mmCIF file of C-alpha atoms in Angstrom:
data_model
loop_
_atom_site.group_PDB
_atom_site.id
_atom_site.type_symbol
_atom_site.label_atom_id
_atom_site.label_comp_id
_atom_site.label_asym_id
_atom_site.label_seq_id
_atom_site.Cartn_x
_atom_site.Cartn_y
_atom_site.Cartn_z
ATOM 1 C CA MET Q 1 -257.916 154.552 94.115
ATOM 2 C CA LEU Q 2 -254.829 156.623 94.876
ATOM 3 C CA LEU Q 3 -254.047 156.376 98.618
ATOM 4 C CA ASN Q 4 -257.681 155.324 99.312
ATOM 5 C CA SER Q 5 -258.294 158.732 100.845
ATOM 6 C CA PRO Q 6 -261.502 160.733 100.247
ATOM 7 C CA ALA Q 7 -259.622 163.934 101.199
ATOM 8 C CA VAL Q 8 -256.986 163.267 98.534
ATOM 9 C CA GLU Q 9 -259.656 162.361 95.968
ATOM 10 C CA ARG Q 10 -261.333 165.719 96.604
ATOM 11 C CA LEU Q 11 -257.991 167.485 96.212
ATOM 12 C CA ILE Q 12 -257.377 165.729 92.880
ATOM 13 C CA GLU Q 13 -260.888 166.690 91.737
ATOM 14 C CA ALA Q 14 -260.229 170.336 92.691
ATOM 15 C CA PHE Q 15 -256.959 170.357 90.712
ATOM 16 C CA ARG Q 16 -258.691 168.802 87.700
ATOM 17 C CA ARG Q 17 -260.940 171.847 87.462
ATOM 18 C CA LEU Q 18 -257.905 173.959 86.549
ATOM 19 C CA PRO Q 19 -257.539 174.531 82.788
ATOM 20 C CA GLY Q 20 -255.619 171.797 80.960
ATOM 21 C CA VAL Q 21 -255.135 169.598 84.018
ATOM 22 C CA GLY Q 22 -255.909 165.881 83.548
ATOM 23 C CA LYS Q 23 -255.978 163.001 86.019
ATOM 24 C CA ARG Q 24 -252.248 162.230 85.990
ATOM 25 C CA THR Q 25 -251.227 165.872 86.395
ATOM 26 C CA ALA Q 26 -253.740 166.405 89.204
ATOM 27 C CA GLU Q 27 -252.338 163.318 90.977
ATOM 28 C CA ARG Q 28 -248.788 164.647 90.604
ATOM 29 C CA TYR Q 29 -249.777 168.008 92.073
ATOM 30 C CA ALA Q 30 -251.582 166.316 94.980
ATOM 31 C CA LEU Q 31 -248.682 163.963 95.776
ATOM 32 C CA HIS Q 32 -246.216 166.822 95.622
ATOM 33 C CA LEU Q 33 -248.249 168.892 98.079
ATOM 34 C CA LEU Q 34 -248.708 165.955 100.453
ATOM 35 C CA SER Q 35 -244.989 165.136 100.449
ATOM 36 C CA ALA Q 36 -243.841 168.754 100.613
ATOM 37 C CA PRO Q 37 -243.456 170.595 103.940
ATOM 38 C CA THR Q 38 -246.795 171.459 105.569
ATOM 39 C CA GLU Q 39 -246.046 175.160 105.014
ATOM 40 C CA ASP Q 40 -246.113 174.721 101.224
ATOM 41 C CA ALA Q 41 -249.634 173.306 101.324
ATOM 42 C CA ALA Q 42 -250.740 175.965 103.815
ATOM 43 C CA ALA Q 43 -249.224 178.664 101.579
ATOM 44 C CA LEU Q 44 -251.166 177.481 98.522
ATOM 45 C CA SER Q 45 -254.404 177.105 100.481
ATOM 46 C CA GLU Q 46 -254.027 180.604 101.933
ATOM 47 C CA ALA Q 47 -252.904 182.188 98.656
ATOM 48 C CA VAL Q 48 -255.992 180.880 96.843
ATOM 49 C CA ARG Q 49 -258.325 182.140 99.581
ATOM 50 C CA ARG Q 50 -256.687 185.571 99.922
ATOM 51 C CA ALA Q 51 -256.392 186.217 96.187
ATOM 52 C CA ARG Q 52 -260.051 185.345 95.700
ATOM 53 C CA GLU Q 53 -260.981 187.734 98.511
ATOM 54 C CA ALA Q 54 -258.722 190.549 97.304
ATOM 55 C CA ILE Q 55 -259.770 190.446 93.655
ATOM 56 C CA ARG Q 56 -263.088 191.873 92.457
ATOM 57 C CA LYS Q 57 -264.469 193.087 89.140
ATOM 58 C CA CYS Q 58 -263.758 196.741 88.255
ATOM 59 C CA SER Q 59 -267.066 198.628 88.509
ATOM 60 C CA ILE Q 60 -266.370 200.241 85.121
ATOM 61 C CA CYS Q 61 -264.697 197.687 82.836
ATOM 62 C CA ARG Q 62 -265.435 194.443 84.785
ATOM 63 C CA ASN Q 63 -261.785 193.371 84.477
ATOM 64 C CA LEU Q 64 -260.294 191.668 87.547
ATOM 65 C CA THR Q 65 -258.661 194.145 89.910
ATOM 66 C CA GLU Q 66 -257.619 194.663 93.505
ATOM 67 C CA SER Q 67 -258.481 198.401 93.515
ATOM 68 C CA ASP Q 68 -261.745 199.794 92.145
ATOM 69 C CA PRO Q 69 -261.776 201.385 89.571
ATOM 70 C CA CYS Q 70 -258.858 199.408 88.096
ATOM 71 C CA ALA Q 71 -255.487 200.953 87.219
ATOM 72 C CA ILE Q 72 -256.363 201.213 83.512
ATOM 73 C CA CYS Q 73 -259.792 202.837 84.050
ATOM 74 C CA SER Q 74 -258.236 205.384 86.449
ATOM 75 C CA ASP Q 75 -255.337 206.228 84.117
ATOM 76 C CA ALA Q 76 -255.947 209.755 82.821
ATOM 77 C CA ARG Q 77 -253.350 209.286 80.059
ATOM 78 C CA ARG Q 78 -255.424 206.553 78.395
ATOM 79 C CA ASP Q 79 -258.171 207.277 75.861
ATOM 80 C CA GLN Q 80 -261.383 206.554 77.804
ATOM 81 C CA GLY Q 81 -263.372 206.961 74.599
ATOM 82 C CA LEU Q 82 -261.833 203.907 72.928
ATOM 83 C CA VAL Q 83 -263.056 200.647 74.473
ATOM 84 C CA CYS Q 84 -261.580 197.285 73.507
ATOM 85 C CA VAL Q 85 -264.124 194.536 74.297
ATOM 86 C CA VAL Q 86 -262.590 191.146 75.171
ATOM 87 C CA GLU Q 87 -264.032 187.857 76.385
ATOM 88 C CA GLN Q 88 -261.645 187.238 79.270
ATOM 89 C CA PRO Q 89 -259.129 189.138 81.445
ATOM 90 C CA SER Q 90 -256.388 187.104 79.731
ATOM 91 C CA GLY Q 91 -257.340 188.783 76.424
ATOM 92 C CA ALA Q 92 -256.839 192.246 77.904
ATOM 93 C CA MET Q 93 -253.509 191.120 79.364
ATOM 94 C CA ALA Q 94 -252.367 189.749 76.005
ATOM 95 C CA ILE Q 95 -253.084 193.120 74.376
ATOM 96 C CA GLU Q 96 -251.395 194.991 77.273
ATOM 97 C CA ARG Q 97 -248.261 192.904 76.727
ATOM 98 C CA GLY Q 98 -248.146 194.339 73.204
ATOM 99 C CA GLY Q 99 -247.615 197.738 74.852
ATOM 100 C CA THR Q 100 -249.058 199.859 72.030
ATOM 101 C CA TYR Q 101 -252.785 200.046 72.838
ATOM 102 C CA ARG Q 102 -253.694 203.337 74.583
ATOM 103 C CA GLY Q 103 -257.462 202.911 75.029
ATOM 104 C CA VAL Q 104 -259.350 201.092 77.787
ATOM 105 C CA TYR Q 105 -261.045 197.673 78.017
ATOM 106 C CA HIS Q 106 -264.333 195.988 78.714
ATOM 107 C CA VAL Q 107 -264.294 192.343 79.837
ATOM 108 C CA LEU Q 108 -267.448 190.339 79.022
ATOM 109 C CA HIS Q 109 -266.376 187.210 80.974
ATOM 110 C CA GLY Q 110 -267.475 184.918 78.181
ATOM 111 C CA ALA Q 111 -269.029 184.928 74.718
ATOM 112 C CA LEU Q 112 -272.585 184.370 73.473
ATOM 113 C CA ASN Q 113 -273.299 180.652 73.265
ATOM 114 C CA PRO Q 114 -277.020 179.868 73.089
ATOM 115 C CA LEU Q 115 -276.439 176.083 73.068
ATOM 116 C CA GLU Q 116 -274.684 176.393 76.444
ATOM 117 C CA GLY Q 117 -277.325 178.806 77.719
ATOM 118 C CA VAL Q 118 -275.039 181.842 77.620
ATOM 119 C CA GLY Q 119 -277.076 184.878 76.522
ATOM 120 C CA PRO Q 120 -276.361 188.610 76.924
ATOM 121 C CA ASP Q 121 -277.613 188.513 80.536
ATOM 122 C CA GLU Q 122 -274.911 185.996 81.468
ATOM 123 C CA LEU Q 123 -272.218 188.366 80.176
ATOM 124 C CA GLU Q 124 -271.172 191.854 81.304
ATOM 125 C CA MET Q 125 -273.199 193.446 78.485
ATOM 126 C CA ASP Q 126 -275.334 195.705 80.707
ATOM 127 C CA ALA Q 127 -272.228 197.329 82.151
ATOM 128 C CA LEU Q 128 -270.934 197.904 78.611
ATOM 129 C CA PHE Q 129 -274.156 199.486 77.345
ATOM 130 C CA ARG Q 130 -274.241 201.716 80.431
ATOM 131 C CA ARG Q 131 -270.771 202.956 79.476
ATOM 132 C CA LEU Q 132 -271.962 203.663 75.930
ATOM 133 C CA LYS Q 133 -274.982 205.611 77.233
ATOM 134 C CA SER Q 134 -272.678 207.953 79.133
ATOM 135 C CA GLY Q 135 -271.827 209.443 75.723
ATOM 136 C CA ARG Q 136 -268.077 209.475 76.310
ATOM 137 C CA VAL Q 137 -267.320 206.390 74.206
ATOM 138 C CA SER Q 138 -266.674 207.028 70.517
ATOM 139 C CA GLU Q 139 -265.497 203.570 69.382
ATOM 140 C CA ILE Q 140 -265.633 199.993 70.614
ATOM 141 C CA ILE Q 141 -263.253 197.390 69.214
ATOM 142 C CA ALA Q 142 -264.795 193.914 69.220
ATOM 143 C CA ALA Q 143 -261.718 191.894 70.191
ATOM 144 C CA THR Q 144 -263.607 188.695 70.996
ATOM 145 C CA ASN Q 145 -262.000 185.440 69.886
ATOM 146 C CA ALA Q 146 -262.024 184.280 66.260
ATOM 147 C CA THR Q 147 -264.428 181.433 67.109
ATOM 148 C CA ALA Q 148 -268.093 180.952 66.239
ATOM 149 C CA GLU Q 149 -269.061 182.299 69.680
ATOM 150 C CA GLY Q 150 -266.645 185.223 69.455
ATOM 151 C CA GLU Q 151 -267.934 186.195 65.983
ATOM 152 C CA ALA Q 152 -271.554 185.978 67.169
ATOM 153 C CA THR Q 153 -270.706 188.200 70.128
ATOM 154 C CA ALA Q 154 -268.974 190.745 67.871
ATOM 155 C CA LEU Q 155 -272.031 190.792 65.578
ATOM 156 C CA TYR Q 156 -274.315 191.311 68.584
ATOM 157 C CA LEU Q 157 -272.177 194.261 69.725
ATOM 158 C CA ALA Q 158 -272.310 195.807 66.245
ATOM 159 C CA ARG Q 159 -276.102 195.535 66.189
ATOM 160 C CA GLN Q 160 -276.811 196.652 69.745
ATOM 161 C CA ALA Q 161 -274.395 199.552 70.052
ATOM 162 C CA GLN Q 162 -276.214 202.853 69.951
ATOM 163 C CA PRO Q 163 -275.920 205.145 66.927
ATOM 164 C CA GLY Q 164 -272.908 207.421 67.140
ATOM 165 C CA VAL Q 165 -270.667 204.719 68.562
ATOM 166 C CA LYS Q 166 -268.395 203.178 65.957
ATOM 167 C CA VAL Q 167 -267.965 199.397 66.268
ATOM 168 C CA THR Q 168 -264.852 197.843 64.736
ATOM 169 C CA ARG Q 169 -263.581 194.255 64.627
ATOM 170 C CA ILE Q 170 -259.909 193.266 65.116
ATOM 171 C CA ALA Q 171 -258.344 192.010 61.874
ATOM 172 C CA HIS Q 172 -258.008 188.310 61.218
ATOM 173 C CA GLY Q 173 -255.093 187.225 59.107
ATOM 174 C CA VAL Q 174 -251.770 185.499 58.844
ATOM 175 C CA PRO Q 175 -249.930 185.733 62.215
ATOM 176 C CA MET Q 176 -246.668 187.692 62.205
ATOM 177 C CA GLY Q 177 -243.842 185.319 61.329
ATOM 178 C CA GLY Q 178 -246.290 182.749 59.998
ATOM 179 C CA GLY Q 179 -245.847 181.161 56.574
ATOM 180 C CA LEU Q 180 -248.796 180.912 54.186
ATOM 181 C CA GLU Q 181 -248.328 177.157 53.944
ATOM 182 C CA TYR Q 182 -249.013 176.762 57.664
ATOM 183 C CA THR Q 183 -252.101 178.969 57.694
ATOM 184 C CA ASP Q 184 -255.553 177.385 57.546
ATOM 185 C CA GLU Q 185 -257.993 178.189 54.708
ATOM 186 C CA GLY Q 186 -260.375 180.205 56.902
ATOM 187 C CA THR Q 187 -257.611 182.494 58.094
ATOM 188 C CA LEU Q 188 -256.281 182.919 54.541
ATOM 189 C CA ALA Q 189 -259.755 183.830 53.248
ATOM 190 C CA HIS Q 190 -260.028 186.463 56.012
ATOM 191 C CA ALA Q 191 -256.510 187.719 55.235
ATOM 192 C CA LEU Q 192 -257.424 188.175 51.552
ATOM 193 C CA ASP Q 193 -260.746 189.860 52.363
ATOM 194 C CA GLY Q 194 -259.047 192.226 54.783
ATOM 195 C CA ARG Q 195 -256.240 193.245 52.394
ATOM 196 C CA ARG Q 196 -255.149 196.879 52.591
ATOM 197 C CA GLN Q 197 -253.778 199.147 49.925
ATOM 198 C CA MET Q 198 -250.039 199.717 50.181
ATOM 199 C CA SER Q 199 -249.464 202.358 47.543
ATOM 200 C CA MET Z 1 -247.086 192.815 86.578
ATOM 201 C CA LEU Z 2 -250.274 190.794 86.078
ATOM 202 C CA LEU Z 3 -253.235 192.672 87.615
ATOM 203 C CA ASN Z 4 -250.804 194.655 89.853
ATOM 204 C CA SER Z 5 -252.032 192.655 92.843
ATOM 205 C CA PRO Z 6 -249.696 191.326 95.562
ATOM 206 C CA ALA Z 7 -252.329 188.712 96.483
ATOM 207 C CA VAL Z 8 -252.391 187.407 92.914
ATOM 208 C CA GLU Z 9 -248.584 187.466 92.715
ATOM 209 C CA ARG Z 10 -248.452 185.281 95.825
ATOM 210 C CA LEU Z 11 -250.997 182.891 94.301
ATOM 211 C CA ILE Z 12 -248.918 182.612 91.117
ATOM 212 C CA GLU Z 13 -245.791 181.943 93.204
ATOM 213 C CA ALA Z 14 -247.629 179.196 95.128
ATOM 214 C CA PHE Z 15 -248.744 177.531 91.870
ATOM 215 C CA ARG Z 16 -245.196 177.722 90.489
ATOM 216 C CA ARG Z 17 -244.011 175.468 93.300
ATOM 217 C CA LEU Z 18 -246.072 172.610 91.850
ATOM 218 C CA PRO Z 19 -244.012 170.190 89.720
ATOM 219 C CA GLY Z 20 -243.664 171.222 86.077
ATOM 220 C CA VAL Z 21 -245.565 174.500 86.453
ATOM 221 C CA GLY Z 22 -243.939 177.560 84.866
ATOM 222 C CA LYS Z 23 -244.910 181.231 84.929
ATOM 223 C CA ARG Z 24 -247.446 181.104 82.090
ATOM 224 C CA THR Z 25 -249.216 178.019 83.451
ATOM 225 C CA ALA Z 26 -249.328 179.484 86.962
ATOM 226 C CA GLU Z 27 -250.871 182.660 85.539
ATOM 227 C CA ARG Z 28 -253.490 180.623 83.670
ATOM 228 C CA TYR Z 29 -254.413 178.729 86.826
ATOM 229 C CA ALA Z 30 -254.650 181.950 88.841
ATOM 230 C CA LEU Z 31 -256.797 183.735 86.237
ATOM 231 C CA HIS Z 32 -259.088 180.733 85.966
ATOM 232 C CA LEU Z 33 -259.623 180.615 89.721
ATOM 233 C CA LEU Z 34 -260.246 184.361 89.947
ATOM 234 C CA SER Z 35 -262.797 184.293 87.118
ATOM 235 C CA ALA Z 36 -264.479 181.072 88.273
ATOM 236 C CA PRO Z 37 -267.298 181.078 90.857
ATOM 237 C CA THR Z 38 -266.086 181.851 94.390
ATOM 238 C CA GLU Z 39 -267.019 178.294 95.426
ATOM 239 C CA ASP Z 40 -264.412 176.807 93.056
ATOM 240 C CA ALA Z 41 -261.611 178.781 94.689
ATOM 241 C CA ALA Z 42 -262.950 177.986 98.157
ATOM 242 C CA ALA Z 43 -263.166 174.291 97.205
ATOM 243 C CA LEU Z 44 -259.519 174.179 96.121
ATOM 244 C CA SER Z 45 -258.331 176.112 99.164
ATOM 245 C CA GLU Z 46 -260.265 173.804 101.481
ATOM 246 C CA ALA Z 47 -259.276 170.613 99.637
ATOM 247 C CA VAL Z 48 -255.568 171.454 99.942
ATOM 248 C CA ARG Z 49 -255.906 172.228 103.658
ATOM 249 C CA ARG Z 50 -258.024 169.166 104.477
ATOM 250 C CA ALA Z 51 -255.954 166.702 102.459
ATOM 251 C CA ARG Z 52 -252.777 167.929 104.139
ATOM 252 C CA GLU Z 53 -254.418 167.524 107.532
ATOM 253 C CA ALA Z 54 -255.879 164.090 106.761
ATOM 254 C CA ILE Z 55 -252.723 162.565 105.309
ATOM 255 C CA ARG Z 56 -249.817 161.431 107.492
ATOM 256 C CA LYS Z 57 -246.941 159.003 107.112
ATOM 257 C CA CYS Z 58 -247.665 155.361 107.961
ATOM 258 C CA SER Z 59 -245.809 154.543 111.202
ATOM 259 C CA ILE Z 60 -244.469 151.347 109.607
ATOM 260 C CA CYS Z 61 -243.680 152.022 105.941
ATOM 261 C CA ARG Z 62 -243.702 155.878 105.921
ATOM 262 C CA ASN Z 63 -245.948 155.907 102.850
ATOM 263 C CA LEU Z 64 -248.649 158.598 102.774
ATOM 264 C CA THR Z 65 -251.900 157.376 104.291
ATOM 265 C CA GLU Z 66 -255.111 158.526 105.939
ATOM 266 C CA SER Z 67 -255.271 155.550 108.364
ATOM 267 C CA ASP Z 68 -252.300 154.330 110.395
ATOM 268 C CA PRO Z 69 -250.957 151.711 109.708
ATOM 269 C CA CYS Z 70 -251.720 152.053 106.006
ATOM 270 C CA ALA Z 71 -253.955 149.639 104.077
ATOM 271 C CA ILE Z 72 -250.963 147.716 102.658
ATOM 272 C CA CYS Z 73 -249.151 147.312 105.994
ATOM 273 C CA SER Z 74 -252.377 146.056 107.633
ATOM 274 C CA ASP Z 75 -253.172 143.615 104.818
ATOM 275 C CA ALA Z 76 -252.630 140.094 106.220
ATOM 276 C CA ARG Z 77 -252.634 138.608 102.702
ATOM 277 C CA ARG Z 78 -249.478 140.477 101.760
ATOM 278 C CA ASP Z 79 -245.983 139.145 102.458
ATOM 279 C CA GLN Z 80 -244.772 141.360 105.310
ATOM 280 C CA GLY Z 81 -241.304 139.786 104.993
ATOM 281 C CA LEU Z 82 -240.713 141.240 101.514
ATOM 282 C CA VAL Z 83 -240.124 145.006 101.587
ATOM 283 C CA CYS Z 84 -239.871 147.061 98.418
ATOM 284 C CA VAL Z 85 -237.936 150.271 99.156
ATOM 285 C CA VAL Z 86 -238.913 153.251 96.979
ATOM 286 C CA GLU Z 87 -237.925 156.909 96.968
ATOM 287 C CA GLN Z 88 -241.409 158.407 96.754
ATOM 288 C CA PRO Z 89 -245.058 157.411 97.323
ATOM 289 C CA SER Z 90 -245.532 157.739 93.541
ATOM 290 C CA GLY Z 91 -243.069 154.853 93.076
ATOM 291 C CA ALA Z 92 -245.114 152.566 95.345
ATOM 292 C CA MET Z 93 -248.265 153.591 93.471
ATOM 293 C CA ALA Z 94 -246.663 152.832 90.118
ATOM 294 C CA ILE Z 95 -245.793 149.306 91.296
ATOM 295 C CA GLU Z 96 -249.280 148.833 92.799
ATOM 296 C CA ARG Z 97 -250.793 149.685 89.429
ATOM 297 C CA GLY Z 98 -248.924 146.687 88.003
ATOM 298 C CA GLY Z 99 -251.055 144.527 90.323
ATOM 299 C CA THR Z 100 -248.582 141.631 90.657
ATOM 300 C CA TYR Z 101 -246.426 142.632 93.628
ATOM 301 C CA ARG Z 102 -247.602 140.939 96.857
ATOM 302 C CA GLY Z 103 -245.047 142.290 99.354
ATOM 303 C CA VAL Z 104 -245.064 145.564 101.262
ATOM 304 C CA TYR Z 105 -243.237 148.884 100.827
ATOM 305 C CA HIS Z 106 -240.929 151.299 102.519
ATOM 306 C CA VAL Z 107 -240.906 154.909 101.335
ATOM 307 C CA LEU Z 108 -237.637 156.813 101.912
ATOM 308 C CA HIS Z 109 -239.024 160.193 100.783
ATOM 309 C CA GLY Z 110 -235.919 160.929 98.757
ATOM 310 C CA ALA Z 111 -232.558 159.471 97.765
ATOM 311 C CA LEU Z 112 -229.047 160.020 99.070
ATOM 312 C CA ASN Z 113 -227.600 163.170 97.561
ATOM 313 C CA PRO Z 114 -224.559 164.486 99.452
ATOM 314 C CA LEU Z 115 -224.203 167.529 97.172
ATOM 315 C CA GLU Z 116 -227.716 168.649 98.158
ATOM 316 C CA GLY Z 117 -227.083 167.785 101.798
ATOM 317 C CA VAL Z 118 -229.362 164.735 101.774
ATOM 318 C CA GLY Z 119 -227.802 162.039 103.958
ATOM 319 C CA PRO Z 120 -229.369 158.958 105.595
ATOM 320 C CA ASP Z 121 -230.746 161.120 108.424
ATOM 321 C CA GLU Z 122 -232.801 163.165 105.970
ATOM 322 C CA LEU Z 123 -234.471 159.990 104.660
ATOM 323 C CA GLU Z 124 -236.704 157.411 106.373
ATOM 324 C CA MET Z 125 -233.738 155.065 106.862
ATOM 325 C CA ASP Z 126 -234.071 154.697 110.640
ATOM 326 C CA ALA Z 127 -237.638 153.451 110.272
ATOM 327 C CA LEU Z 128 -236.433 150.926 107.697
ATOM 328 C CA PHE Z 129 -233.574 149.595 109.835
ATOM 329 C CA ARG Z 130 -235.984 149.273 112.770
ATOM 330 C CA ARG Z 131 -238.188 147.068 110.594
ATOM 331 C CA LEU Z 132 -235.179 144.926 109.674
ATOM 332 C CA LYS Z 133 -234.199 144.547 113.348
ATOM 333 C CA SER Z 134 -237.633 143.071 114.123
ATOM 334 C CA GLY Z 135 -236.375 139.952 112.331
ATOM 335 C CA ARG Z 136 -239.520 139.469 110.268
ATOM 336 C CA VAL Z 137 -238.051 140.862 107.042
ATOM 337 C CA SER Z 138 -236.278 138.341 104.827
ATOM 338 C CA GLU Z 139 -235.683 140.462 101.715
ATOM 339 C CA ILE Z 140 -235.633 144.102 100.741
ATOM 340 C CA ILE Z 141 -235.933 145.129 97.103
ATOM 341 C CA ALA Z 142 -234.045 148.348 96.382
ATOM 342 C CA ALA Z 143 -236.536 149.937 93.951
ATOM 343 C CA THR Z 144 -234.984 153.398 94.053
ATOM 344 C CA ASN Z 145 -234.818 155.256 90.733
ATOM 345 C CA ALA Z 146 -232.217 154.386 88.089
ATOM 346 C CA THR Z 147 -230.361 157.661 88.669
ATOM 347 C CA ALA Z 148 -226.984 158.316 90.282
ATOM 348 C CA GLU Z 149 -228.743 159.152 93.578
ATOM 349 C CA GLY Z 150 -231.014 156.106 93.364
ATOM 350 C CA GLU Z 151 -228.065 153.786 92.685
ATOM 351 C CA ALA Z 152 -226.085 155.275 95.570
ATOM 352 C CA THR Z 153 -229.077 154.756 97.846
ATOM 353 C CA ALA Z 154 -229.440 151.123 96.711
ATOM 354 C CA LEU Z 155 -225.730 150.534 97.392
ATOM 355 C CA TYR Z 156 -226.080 152.091 100.831
ATOM 356 C CA LEU Z 157 -229.001 149.759 101.599
ATOM 357 C CA ALA Z 158 -226.994 146.724 100.479
ATOM 358 C CA ARG Z 159 -224.088 147.701 102.735
ATOM 359 C CA GLN Z 160 -226.106 148.686 105.779
ATOM 360 C CA ALA Z 161 -228.685 145.902 105.832
ATOM 361 C CA GLN Z 162 -227.987 143.415 108.590
ATOM 362 C CA PRO Z 163 -226.776 139.893 107.802
ATOM 363 C CA GLY Z 164 -229.623 137.522 107.112
ATOM 364 C CA VAL Z 165 -231.598 140.093 105.163
ATOM 365 C CA LYS Z 166 -231.258 139.606 101.431
ATOM 366 C CA VAL Z 167 -230.968 142.861 99.478
ATOM 367 C CA THR Z 168 -231.984 142.808 95.816
ATOM 368 C CA ARG Z 169 -232.062 145.512 93.163
ATOM 369 C CA ILE Z 170 -234.859 145.860 90.610
ATOM 370 C CA ALA Z 171 -233.636 144.932 87.143
ATOM 371 C CA HIS Z 172 -232.595 147.586 84.698
ATOM 372 C CA GLY Z 173 -235.763 147.322 82.747
ATOM 373 C CA VAL Z 174 -236.389 150.828 83.998
ATOM 374 C CA PRO Z 175 -234.788 153.173 81.452
ATOM 375 C CA MET Z 176 -231.620 154.823 82.783
ATOM 376 C CA GLY Z 177 -232.376 158.258 84.141
ATOM 377 C CA GLY Z 178 -236.086 157.495 84.301
ATOM 378 C CA GLY Z 179 -238.337 157.872 87.331
ATOM 379 C CA LEU Z 180 -240.614 155.016 88.437
ATOM 380 C CA GLU Z 181 -243.706 157.147 88.046
ATOM 381 C CA TYR Z 182 -243.174 157.435 84.289
ATOM 382 C CA THR Z 183 -242.595 153.725 83.708
ATOM 383 C CA ASP Z 184 -245.353 151.510 82.274
ATOM 384 C CA GLU Z 185 -246.744 148.599 84.311
ATOM 385 C CA GLY Z 186 -245.280 145.851 82.101
ATOM 386 C CA THR Z 187 -241.743 147.191 82.354
ATOM 387 C CA LEU Z 188 -242.133 147.581 86.094
ATOM 388 C CA ALA Z 189 -243.339 143.981 86.447
ATOM 389 C CA HIS Z 190 -240.275 142.775 84.464
ATOM 390 C CA ALA Z 191 -238.015 144.942 86.574
ATOM 391 C CA LEU Z 192 -239.367 143.347 89.740
ATOM 392 C CA ASP Z 193 -239.068 139.807 88.360
ATOM 393 C CA GLY Z 194 -235.479 140.351 87.189
ATOM 394 C CA ARG Z 195 -234.174 141.708 90.476
ATOM 395 C CA ARG Z 196 -230.610 140.623 91.367
ATOM 396 C CA GLN Z 197 -229.046 139.910 94.746
ATOM 397 C CA MET Z 198 -226.688 142.595 95.964
ATOM 398 C CA SER Z 199 -225.352 141.077 99.190
#
């Protein structure tokens, strides 16, 4: 409809594949790029191509990186025996922003979801189990999301990890700064179950 | 910071130039593209490049178009003597969505803004005055936004239009300070109907 141009329709479709972008937003992005100086459009086109070429998966932790192994896997000051398993690179980044975690990561690039056809082979599980076999990993922290798929993936990790490797799950509970009255029942049940002794 | 990759930093910067996109959103877009299949990134890169190449400004109305003259300017059923002047292509699209306007458009690609160094020469004013000189235009509707810049631009049009060309202003059904692209079709139709003569 918009501009009657197949090229613009394809651009809008490409924008709509970005997370959280609907039709109106995609149209706004497209119109902006078409009205903006040619260099702006060329810059975006080039930046997408170059970034995709420059970035690969770390051969150890499968996180996205420009250098292989990634900066975290090659950091001798970090505990290479403690592996935090996350679904996506954004999860590892969120934990890094916290600034207190001193172990390393493993990025699965998804979670088990049989209904969507996502089994262990579709995730970076092989790479993880290879790391465990090396014998240098003492604990893996299942930091998958608190969703049905994330819980299933955590359970799978706990069952498949070889003996001698401790598997832990990140705590679920009331978020810092959150009031009880705004917390859903599931989270509160987890928070009660996971209570710790204070004195 | 994110991924320590200059290529990714450039991609995030390019996304941030899109309207309404902040740092977090740009990061989400970048991470999505880097995790998605290579074809998705290639598709976006190509779509941006191709759309920018395919789209030009209509030689008559300066709206964005793939064919020149654009579909509206070449439509014999439309009143070529009634020209609706808008700031941006999105404004013309918003009015087209209303479905009642039967005239044509002229897209200025901006509004007068002396503080930002935008004078008549930075807008598609010359192309408009050339159309008026042809003698086939009987009325121009100043449908610039209801902002200080839009009002100034409308006033400029009223003063500069040659005698014999009626200049009207869309009615203030458009909320003050609001852009055409955020206005619903009904309000826009009223605004067109209630236009008042300026000179």
